[in-house]
XYZ file of C-alpha atoms in Angstrom:
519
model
C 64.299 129.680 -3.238
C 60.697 131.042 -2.062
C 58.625 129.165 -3.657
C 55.426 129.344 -5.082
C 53.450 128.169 -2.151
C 50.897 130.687 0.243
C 53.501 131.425 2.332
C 55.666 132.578 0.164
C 53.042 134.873 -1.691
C 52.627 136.090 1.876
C 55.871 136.971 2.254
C 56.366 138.986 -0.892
C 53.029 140.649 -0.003
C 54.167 142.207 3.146
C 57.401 143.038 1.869
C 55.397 144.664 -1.290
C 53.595 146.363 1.621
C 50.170 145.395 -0.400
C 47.688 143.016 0.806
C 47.875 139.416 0.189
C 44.221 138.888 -1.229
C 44.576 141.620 -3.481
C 47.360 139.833 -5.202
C 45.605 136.676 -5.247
C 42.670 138.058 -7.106
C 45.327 138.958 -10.125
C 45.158 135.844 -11.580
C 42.041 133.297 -12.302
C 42.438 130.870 -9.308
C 44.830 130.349 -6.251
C 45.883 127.310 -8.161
C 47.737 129.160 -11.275
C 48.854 131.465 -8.809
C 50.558 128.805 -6.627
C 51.418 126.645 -10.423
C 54.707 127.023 -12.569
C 54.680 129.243 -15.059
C 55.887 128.893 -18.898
C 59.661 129.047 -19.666
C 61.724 130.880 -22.278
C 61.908 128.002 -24.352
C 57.943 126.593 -24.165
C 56.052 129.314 -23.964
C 55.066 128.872 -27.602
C 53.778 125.935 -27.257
C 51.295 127.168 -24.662
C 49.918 129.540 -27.857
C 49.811 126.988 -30.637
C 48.588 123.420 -29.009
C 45.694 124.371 -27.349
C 45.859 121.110 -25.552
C 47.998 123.148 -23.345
C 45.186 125.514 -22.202
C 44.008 123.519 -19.397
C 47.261 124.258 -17.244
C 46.974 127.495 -18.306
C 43.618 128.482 -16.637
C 41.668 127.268 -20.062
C 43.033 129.658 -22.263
C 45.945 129.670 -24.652
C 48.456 132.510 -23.912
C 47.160 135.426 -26.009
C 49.755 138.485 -25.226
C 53.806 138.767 -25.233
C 55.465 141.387 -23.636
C 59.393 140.811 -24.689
C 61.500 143.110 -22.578
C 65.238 142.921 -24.323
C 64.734 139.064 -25.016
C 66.459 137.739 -27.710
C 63.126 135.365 -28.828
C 65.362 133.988 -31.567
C 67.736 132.663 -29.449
C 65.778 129.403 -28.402
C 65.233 126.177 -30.562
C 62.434 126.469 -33.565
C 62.810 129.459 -34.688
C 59.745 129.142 -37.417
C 57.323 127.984 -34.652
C 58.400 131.137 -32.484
C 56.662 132.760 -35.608
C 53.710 130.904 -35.844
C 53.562 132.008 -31.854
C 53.760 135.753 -32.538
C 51.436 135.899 -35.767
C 48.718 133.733 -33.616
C 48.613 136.102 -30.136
C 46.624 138.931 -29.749
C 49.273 141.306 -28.578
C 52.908 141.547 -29.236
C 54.677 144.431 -27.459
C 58.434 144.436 -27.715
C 60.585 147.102 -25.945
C 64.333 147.267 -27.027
C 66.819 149.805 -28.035
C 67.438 148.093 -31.362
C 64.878 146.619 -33.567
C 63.843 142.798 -31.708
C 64.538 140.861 -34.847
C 60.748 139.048 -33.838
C 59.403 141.753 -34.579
C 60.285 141.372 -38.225
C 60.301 137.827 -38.392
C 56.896 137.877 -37.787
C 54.244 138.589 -40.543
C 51.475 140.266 -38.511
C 49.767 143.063 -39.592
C 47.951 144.954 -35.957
C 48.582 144.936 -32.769
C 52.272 144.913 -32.700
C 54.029 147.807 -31.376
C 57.997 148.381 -31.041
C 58.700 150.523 -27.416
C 62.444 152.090 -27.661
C 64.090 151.712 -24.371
C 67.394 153.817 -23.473
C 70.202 151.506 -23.134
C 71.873 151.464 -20.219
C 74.639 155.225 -20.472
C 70.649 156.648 -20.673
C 70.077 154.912 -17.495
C 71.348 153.858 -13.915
C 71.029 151.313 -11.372
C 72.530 147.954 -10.321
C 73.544 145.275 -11.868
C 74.849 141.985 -11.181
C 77.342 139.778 -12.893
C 77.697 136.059 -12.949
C 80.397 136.391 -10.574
C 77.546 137.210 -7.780
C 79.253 140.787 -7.792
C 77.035 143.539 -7.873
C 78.059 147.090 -9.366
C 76.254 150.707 -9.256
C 76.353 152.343 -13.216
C 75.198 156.183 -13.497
C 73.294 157.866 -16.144
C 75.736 159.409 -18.758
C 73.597 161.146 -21.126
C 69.486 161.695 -21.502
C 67.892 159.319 -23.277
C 67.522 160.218 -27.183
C 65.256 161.071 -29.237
C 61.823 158.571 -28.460
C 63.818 156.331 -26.558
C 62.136 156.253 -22.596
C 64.177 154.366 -19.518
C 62.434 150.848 -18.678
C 60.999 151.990 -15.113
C 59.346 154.585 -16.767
C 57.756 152.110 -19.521
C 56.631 150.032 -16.749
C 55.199 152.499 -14.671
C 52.807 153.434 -17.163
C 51.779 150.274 -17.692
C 51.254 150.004 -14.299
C 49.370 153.312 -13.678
C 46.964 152.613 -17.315
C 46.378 148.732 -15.968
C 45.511 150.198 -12.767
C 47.991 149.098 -10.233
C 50.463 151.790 -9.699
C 50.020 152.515 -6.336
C 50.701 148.872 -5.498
C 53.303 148.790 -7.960
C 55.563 151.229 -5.818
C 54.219 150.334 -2.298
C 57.291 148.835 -1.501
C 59.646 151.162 -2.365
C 60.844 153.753 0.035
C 56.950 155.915 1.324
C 55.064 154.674 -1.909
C 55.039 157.739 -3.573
C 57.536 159.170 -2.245
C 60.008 156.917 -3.703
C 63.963 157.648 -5.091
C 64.995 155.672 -8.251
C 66.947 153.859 -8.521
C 68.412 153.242 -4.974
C 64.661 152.424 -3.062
C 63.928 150.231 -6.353
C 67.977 148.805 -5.478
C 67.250 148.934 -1.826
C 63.378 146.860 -1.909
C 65.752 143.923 -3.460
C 68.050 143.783 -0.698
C 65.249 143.870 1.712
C 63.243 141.144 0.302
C 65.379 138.838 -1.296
C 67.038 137.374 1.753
C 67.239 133.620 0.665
C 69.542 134.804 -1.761
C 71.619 136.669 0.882
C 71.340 140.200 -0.721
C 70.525 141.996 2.295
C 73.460 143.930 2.773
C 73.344 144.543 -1.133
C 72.310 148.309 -0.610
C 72.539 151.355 -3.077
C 74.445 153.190 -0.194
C 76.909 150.415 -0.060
C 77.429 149.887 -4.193
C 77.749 154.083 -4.421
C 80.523 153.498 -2.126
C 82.098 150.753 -4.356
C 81.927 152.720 -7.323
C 83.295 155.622 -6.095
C 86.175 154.134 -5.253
C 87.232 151.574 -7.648
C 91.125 152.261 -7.471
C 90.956 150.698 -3.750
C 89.779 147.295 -5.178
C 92.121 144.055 -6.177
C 90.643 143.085 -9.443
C 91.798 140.015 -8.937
C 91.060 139.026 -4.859
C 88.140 142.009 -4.913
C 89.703 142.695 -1.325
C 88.973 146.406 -0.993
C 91.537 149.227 0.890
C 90.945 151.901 2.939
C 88.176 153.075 3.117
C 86.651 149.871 1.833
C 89.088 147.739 3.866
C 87.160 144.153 4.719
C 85.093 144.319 1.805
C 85.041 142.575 -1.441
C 84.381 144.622 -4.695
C 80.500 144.407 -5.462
C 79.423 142.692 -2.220
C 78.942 139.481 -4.050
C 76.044 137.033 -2.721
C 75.755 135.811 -0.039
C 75.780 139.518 1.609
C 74.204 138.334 4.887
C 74.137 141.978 6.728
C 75.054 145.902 6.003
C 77.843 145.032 7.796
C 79.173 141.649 6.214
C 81.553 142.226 3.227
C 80.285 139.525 0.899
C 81.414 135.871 -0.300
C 83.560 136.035 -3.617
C 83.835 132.049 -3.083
C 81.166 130.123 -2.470
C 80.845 127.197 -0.076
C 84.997 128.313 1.241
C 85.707 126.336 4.431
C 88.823 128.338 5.218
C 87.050 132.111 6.340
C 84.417 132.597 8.891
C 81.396 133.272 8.383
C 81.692 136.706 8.717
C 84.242 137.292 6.684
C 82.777 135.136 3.387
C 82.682 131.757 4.439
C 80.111 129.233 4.274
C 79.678 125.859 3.676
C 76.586 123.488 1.698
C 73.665 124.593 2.187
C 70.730 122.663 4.122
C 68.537 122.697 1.173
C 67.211 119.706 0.737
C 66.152 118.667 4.243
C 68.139 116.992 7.166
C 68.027 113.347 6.000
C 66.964 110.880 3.517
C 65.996 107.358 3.754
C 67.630 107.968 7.379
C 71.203 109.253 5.905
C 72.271 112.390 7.625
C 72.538 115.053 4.823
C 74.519 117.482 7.419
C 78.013 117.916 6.998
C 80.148 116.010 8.857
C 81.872 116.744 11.886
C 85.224 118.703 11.364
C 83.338 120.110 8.364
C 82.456 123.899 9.148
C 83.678 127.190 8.395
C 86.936 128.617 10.562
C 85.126 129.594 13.821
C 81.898 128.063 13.768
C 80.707 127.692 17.312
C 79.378 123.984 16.005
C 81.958 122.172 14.015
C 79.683 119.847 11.926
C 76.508 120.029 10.183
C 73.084 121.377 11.104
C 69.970 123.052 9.994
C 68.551 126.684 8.506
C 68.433 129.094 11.310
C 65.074 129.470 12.313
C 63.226 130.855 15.077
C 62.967 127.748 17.279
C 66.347 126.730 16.925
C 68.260 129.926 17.315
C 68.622 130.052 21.094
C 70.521 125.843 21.095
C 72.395 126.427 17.622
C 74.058 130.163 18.335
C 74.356 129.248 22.492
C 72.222 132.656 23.289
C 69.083 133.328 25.154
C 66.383 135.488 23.164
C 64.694 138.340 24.755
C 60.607 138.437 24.752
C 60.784 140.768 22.624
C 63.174 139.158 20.307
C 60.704 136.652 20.727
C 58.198 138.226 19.812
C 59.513 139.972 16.513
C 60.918 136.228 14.883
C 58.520 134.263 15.861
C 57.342 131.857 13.151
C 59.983 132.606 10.593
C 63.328 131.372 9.555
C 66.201 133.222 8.303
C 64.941 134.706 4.983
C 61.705 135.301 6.434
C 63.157 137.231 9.176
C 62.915 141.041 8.549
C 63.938 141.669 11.518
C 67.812 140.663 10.985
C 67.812 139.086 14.726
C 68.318 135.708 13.132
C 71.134 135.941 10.697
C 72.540 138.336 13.927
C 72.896 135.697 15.947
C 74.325 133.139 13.767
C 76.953 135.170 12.265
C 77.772 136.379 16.006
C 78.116 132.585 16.275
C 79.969 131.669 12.860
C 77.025 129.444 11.911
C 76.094 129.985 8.517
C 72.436 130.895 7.794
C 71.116 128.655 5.450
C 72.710 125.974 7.735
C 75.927 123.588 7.089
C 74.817 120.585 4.474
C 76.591 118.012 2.767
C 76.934 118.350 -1.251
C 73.714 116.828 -3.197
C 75.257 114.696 -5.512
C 72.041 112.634 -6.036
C 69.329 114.177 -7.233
C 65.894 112.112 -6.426
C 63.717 114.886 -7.874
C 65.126 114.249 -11.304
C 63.930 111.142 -13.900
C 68.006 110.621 -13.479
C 69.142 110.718 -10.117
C 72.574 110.713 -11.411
C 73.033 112.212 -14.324
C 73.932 109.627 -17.451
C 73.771 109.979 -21.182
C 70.686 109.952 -23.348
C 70.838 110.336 -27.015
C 69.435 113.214 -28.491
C 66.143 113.303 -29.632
C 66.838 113.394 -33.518
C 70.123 111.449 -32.901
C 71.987 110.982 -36.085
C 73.054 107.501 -34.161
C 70.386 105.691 -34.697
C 72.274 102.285 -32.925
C 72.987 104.151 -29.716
C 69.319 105.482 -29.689
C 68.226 102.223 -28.343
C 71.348 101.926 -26.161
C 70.577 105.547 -24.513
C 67.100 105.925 -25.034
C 65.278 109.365 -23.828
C 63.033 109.813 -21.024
C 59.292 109.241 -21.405
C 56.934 112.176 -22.447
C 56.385 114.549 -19.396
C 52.836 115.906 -18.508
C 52.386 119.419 -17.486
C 56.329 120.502 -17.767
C 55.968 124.484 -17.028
C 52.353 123.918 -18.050
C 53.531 121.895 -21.345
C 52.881 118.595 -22.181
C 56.677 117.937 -23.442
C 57.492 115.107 -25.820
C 60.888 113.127 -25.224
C 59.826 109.369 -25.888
C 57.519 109.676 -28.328
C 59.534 112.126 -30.666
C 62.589 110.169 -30.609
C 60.467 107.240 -31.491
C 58.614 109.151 -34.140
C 60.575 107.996 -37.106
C 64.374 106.967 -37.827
C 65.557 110.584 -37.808
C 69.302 109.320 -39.503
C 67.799 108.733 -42.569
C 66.402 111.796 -43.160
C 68.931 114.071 -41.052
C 72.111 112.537 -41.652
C 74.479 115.737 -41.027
C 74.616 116.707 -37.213
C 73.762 120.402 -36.904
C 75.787 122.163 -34.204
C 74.912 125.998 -33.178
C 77.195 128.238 -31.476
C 78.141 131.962 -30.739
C 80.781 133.855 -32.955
C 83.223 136.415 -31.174
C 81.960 139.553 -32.866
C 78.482 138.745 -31.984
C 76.245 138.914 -28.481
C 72.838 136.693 -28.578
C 70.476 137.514 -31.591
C 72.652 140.247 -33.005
C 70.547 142.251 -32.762
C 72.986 144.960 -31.185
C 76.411 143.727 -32.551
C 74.882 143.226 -36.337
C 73.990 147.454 -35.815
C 77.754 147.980 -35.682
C 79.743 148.895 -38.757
C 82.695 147.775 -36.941
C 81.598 144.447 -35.571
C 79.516 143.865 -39.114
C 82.822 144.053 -41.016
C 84.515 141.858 -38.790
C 81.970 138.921 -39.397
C 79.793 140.234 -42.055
C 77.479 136.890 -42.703
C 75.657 133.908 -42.345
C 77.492 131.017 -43.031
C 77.775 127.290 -42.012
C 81.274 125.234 -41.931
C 81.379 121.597 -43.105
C 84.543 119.505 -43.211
C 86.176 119.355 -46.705
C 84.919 115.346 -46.789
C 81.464 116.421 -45.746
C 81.634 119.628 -48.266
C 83.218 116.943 -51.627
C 80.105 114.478 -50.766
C 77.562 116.698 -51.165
C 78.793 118.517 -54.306
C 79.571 122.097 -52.169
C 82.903 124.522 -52.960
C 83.668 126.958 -50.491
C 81.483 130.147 -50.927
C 78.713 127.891 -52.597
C 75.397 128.582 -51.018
C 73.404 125.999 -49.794
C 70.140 124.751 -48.081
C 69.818 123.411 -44.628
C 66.519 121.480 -43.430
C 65.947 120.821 -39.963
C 64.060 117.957 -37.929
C 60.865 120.656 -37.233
C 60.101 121.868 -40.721
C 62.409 124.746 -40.997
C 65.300 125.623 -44.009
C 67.769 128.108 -44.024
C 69.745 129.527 -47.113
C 73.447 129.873 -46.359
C 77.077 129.986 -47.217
C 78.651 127.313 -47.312
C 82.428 127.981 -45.279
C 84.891 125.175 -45.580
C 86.622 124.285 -42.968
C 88.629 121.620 -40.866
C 87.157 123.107 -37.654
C 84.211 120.933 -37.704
C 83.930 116.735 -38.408
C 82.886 115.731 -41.784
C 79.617 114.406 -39.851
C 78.878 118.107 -38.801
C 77.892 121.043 -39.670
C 78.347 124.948 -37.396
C 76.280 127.537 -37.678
C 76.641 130.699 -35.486
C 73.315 131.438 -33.574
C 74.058 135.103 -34.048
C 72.488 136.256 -37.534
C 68.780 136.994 -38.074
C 67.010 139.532 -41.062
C 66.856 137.076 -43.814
C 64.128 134.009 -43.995
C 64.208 131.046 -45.453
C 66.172 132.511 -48.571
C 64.104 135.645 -48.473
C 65.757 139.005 -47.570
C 63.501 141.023 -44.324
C 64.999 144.502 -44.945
C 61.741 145.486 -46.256
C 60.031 144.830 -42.496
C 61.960 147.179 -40.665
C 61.197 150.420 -39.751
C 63.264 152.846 -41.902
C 66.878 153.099 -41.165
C 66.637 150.725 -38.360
C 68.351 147.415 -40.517
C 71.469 146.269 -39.135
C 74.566 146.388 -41.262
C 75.149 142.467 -40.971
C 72.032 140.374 -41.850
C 71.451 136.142 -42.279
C 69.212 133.312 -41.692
C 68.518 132.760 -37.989
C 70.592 129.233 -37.499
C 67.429 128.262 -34.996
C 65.463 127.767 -38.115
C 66.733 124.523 -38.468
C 67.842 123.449 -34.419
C 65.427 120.587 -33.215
C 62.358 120.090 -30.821
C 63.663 119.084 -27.350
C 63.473 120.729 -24.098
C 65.179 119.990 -20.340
């Protein structure tokens, strides 16, 4: 919600409490520092097409750090290891072995950190629910395993930054983790409404868990008028969090809120404010209006600012604010702070402004390819020149990819594996690679069930599998959980791994075979 633009960097710089230049002269040019970066899914690309390099200051990316990313989670698989045995540097820091790490076939300049999971830590966390809870430390970490602050921390003191590393977090050196680390979020991450997201306040929550619904997250006693985890938006210390977004019915105050103002006022001179009638339960204006910003506190909330008020919020809006006067006075007022909108059902940022069906890029329909063609190639997508158009176009994919591949996660198993697969329970419980065709599917191509089999994908990648029979799928598909990794193209990896580090359940990665195609 900040941005990328000078003002933003600005922002984080003072609440970083380091100076804004200094941080500019980290990277090559104000340009790549105000320029989105790679994503999870293209970063590779910015390593092997050196085309790339010219959104990426001239140079292709030459070092990975992978903090507990699951690499082989994302499409192409064997091009993720052309990636890691073409950088420089490969760090990886995990509690488990990062299955990358023996995927790929480098021989220097790798090296394998072990993190503590999280009983050898503590901190915050957040779920997907917005809720945020406090975990303590159960045990020390073991054996050569170090906590993740303390990983990055000497990175930051041997690159040279340390100081400005933890500037922002309580006196700079004289900093508590993990509450001032907790504590610097909540005071910086305002667009987000986290502010009243404070280690004091989550302590609280976890020591007293009975006094929670689990189902409303309405708190008792001593946590009376707060919801469980202080989900976002948490627009004060005092506010008691939103565990439904964009609810009508409650005040402000109390978790309400409606759309927000995100995308301006109007467009092509349509109001996108809400409509009169259309506000949270005591919201001193009962329609639509802006983000609460300094020069339109005083005629939105009804109040008069003092100079010095003034003084302190002048020039910012309500996430820019570190005073707190701003999202005071609206919440004093029951106006939300990111202002009352109307839902953005029409997106004129995207190719589609309403979303509608395009084929797949390798579509196994070749007649509806025409009918629902994809989107012409994109330029500079997160520094990648990204091919939609012209792969779909390449050649008639049918003909040589006739069966539909479909991925998917198994119960048993989280992401790569990597941590499930490690499990003699979970192992036994879904023990191996497999992929399930329809009985027609399986008679046509010659396959009984327990056969093993070969799978090519669109890319260049093959996988050797079981095959699983089954009248789960169609007979024009085929599933293959995403969850296995430790075997390669029909060879077995146990060799790569550092000595009695193998999980107990190993397979062919099913991203082997999953196409080229990005959003």
């Amino acid at each position: 919600y900040y941005g990328l633009a000078e003002g933003s960097w600005k922002y984080f710089a003072k609440q970083w409490k380091v100076d804004y230049e200094w941080l500019k002269g980290r990277f090559k040019s104000k340009e790549l520092m105000e320029a989105k970066g790679n994503t999870l899914s293209l970063w590779k690309h910015s390593v092997l097409d050196e085309s790339n390099a010219k959104y990426n200051g001239g140079s292709p990316i030459k070092a990975l750090i992978c903090i507990g990313n699951g690499v082989s989670t994302v499409t192409e698989t064997h091009k993720s290891k052309e990636a890691l045995d073409k950088l420089d540097l490969v760090v990886f820091i995990d509690p488990y072995v990062n299955d990358s790490a023996v995927i790929t076939t480098r021989n220097d300049n790798m090296f394998l950190l072990p993190a503590a999971s999280q009983v050898e830590n503590s901190g915050s966390v957040v779920n997907t629910g917005r809720s945020t809870q406090w975990r303590s430390q159960v045990v020390e970490p073991l054996f050569e395993s170090r906590k993740d602050q303390e990983i990055l921390f000497d990175f930051a003191k041997r690159l040279g930054f340390y100081n400005e590393f933890i500037a922002g977090m309580g006196k700079g050196d004289n900093f508590t983790w993990p509450e001032d680390a907790t504590n610097e979020i909540a005071r910086t991450l305002k667009a987000h409404g986290l502010t009243g997201v404070t280690a004091e306040r989550l302590k609280k929550h976890q020591e007293n868990w009975h006094l929670f619904d689990s189902s409303t997250l309405k708190g008792r006693g001593v946590t009376e008028k707060e919801y469980y985890g202080l989900p976002w938006p948490c627009w004060s210390e005092t506010h008691p969090g939103s565990p439904v977004l964009f609810n009508t019915s409650l005040p402000v105050s109390q978790g309400g809120m409606g759309f927000r103002t995100r995308f301006g006022t109007q467009r092509n001179g349509v109001s996108l404010l809400a409509n009169e009638g259309s506000a949270p339960v005591g919201s001193r204006i009962k329609g639509g209006y802006d983000e609460i910003t300094a020069k339109n506190i005083e005629e939105l909330a009804g109040i008069t600012l003092t100079a010095e008020e003034k003084a302190l919020v002048e020039g910012t809006n309500w996430k820019t604010d570190t005073s707190g006067i701003l999202v005071k006075y609206a919440l004093a007022a029951g106006l939300t702070p990111f202002g009352n909108a109307r839902a953005r059902t029409i997106v004129w940022e995207f190719i589609d402004n309403v979303p509608k069906h395009r084929e797949p890029l390798h579509s196994p329909r070749t007649d509806l390819v025409a009918k629902y063609p994809a989107t012409k190639d994109i330029p500079n997508h997160f520094r990648i020149d990204v091919r939609y158009e012209s792969e779909q176009l390449k050649e008639d994919w049918a003909k040589s990819y006739p069966v539909n591949v479909i991925s998917g996660r198994v119960v048993e198993h989280m992401g790569t594996g990597t941590e499930t697969r490690a499990s003699h329970y979970l192992s036994e419980l879904n023990p191996e690679m497999y992929g399930e065709l329809n009985p027609i599917l399986a008679g046509r191509l010659g396959l009984n069930d327990g056969d093993m089999m070969w799978l090519y994908g669109t890319g260049g990648g093959k996988i050797k599998i079981k095959c699983k029979v089954s009248l789960r799928v169609d007979e024009k598909s085929v599933f293959l959980p995403q969850n296995f990794s430790g075997w390669w193209s029909g060879e077995d990896l146990t060799y790569r791994y550092p000595s009695g580090t193998a999980p107990y359940a190993m397979g062919e990665n099913s991203n082997q075979v999953t196409s080229y195609g990005f959003d």
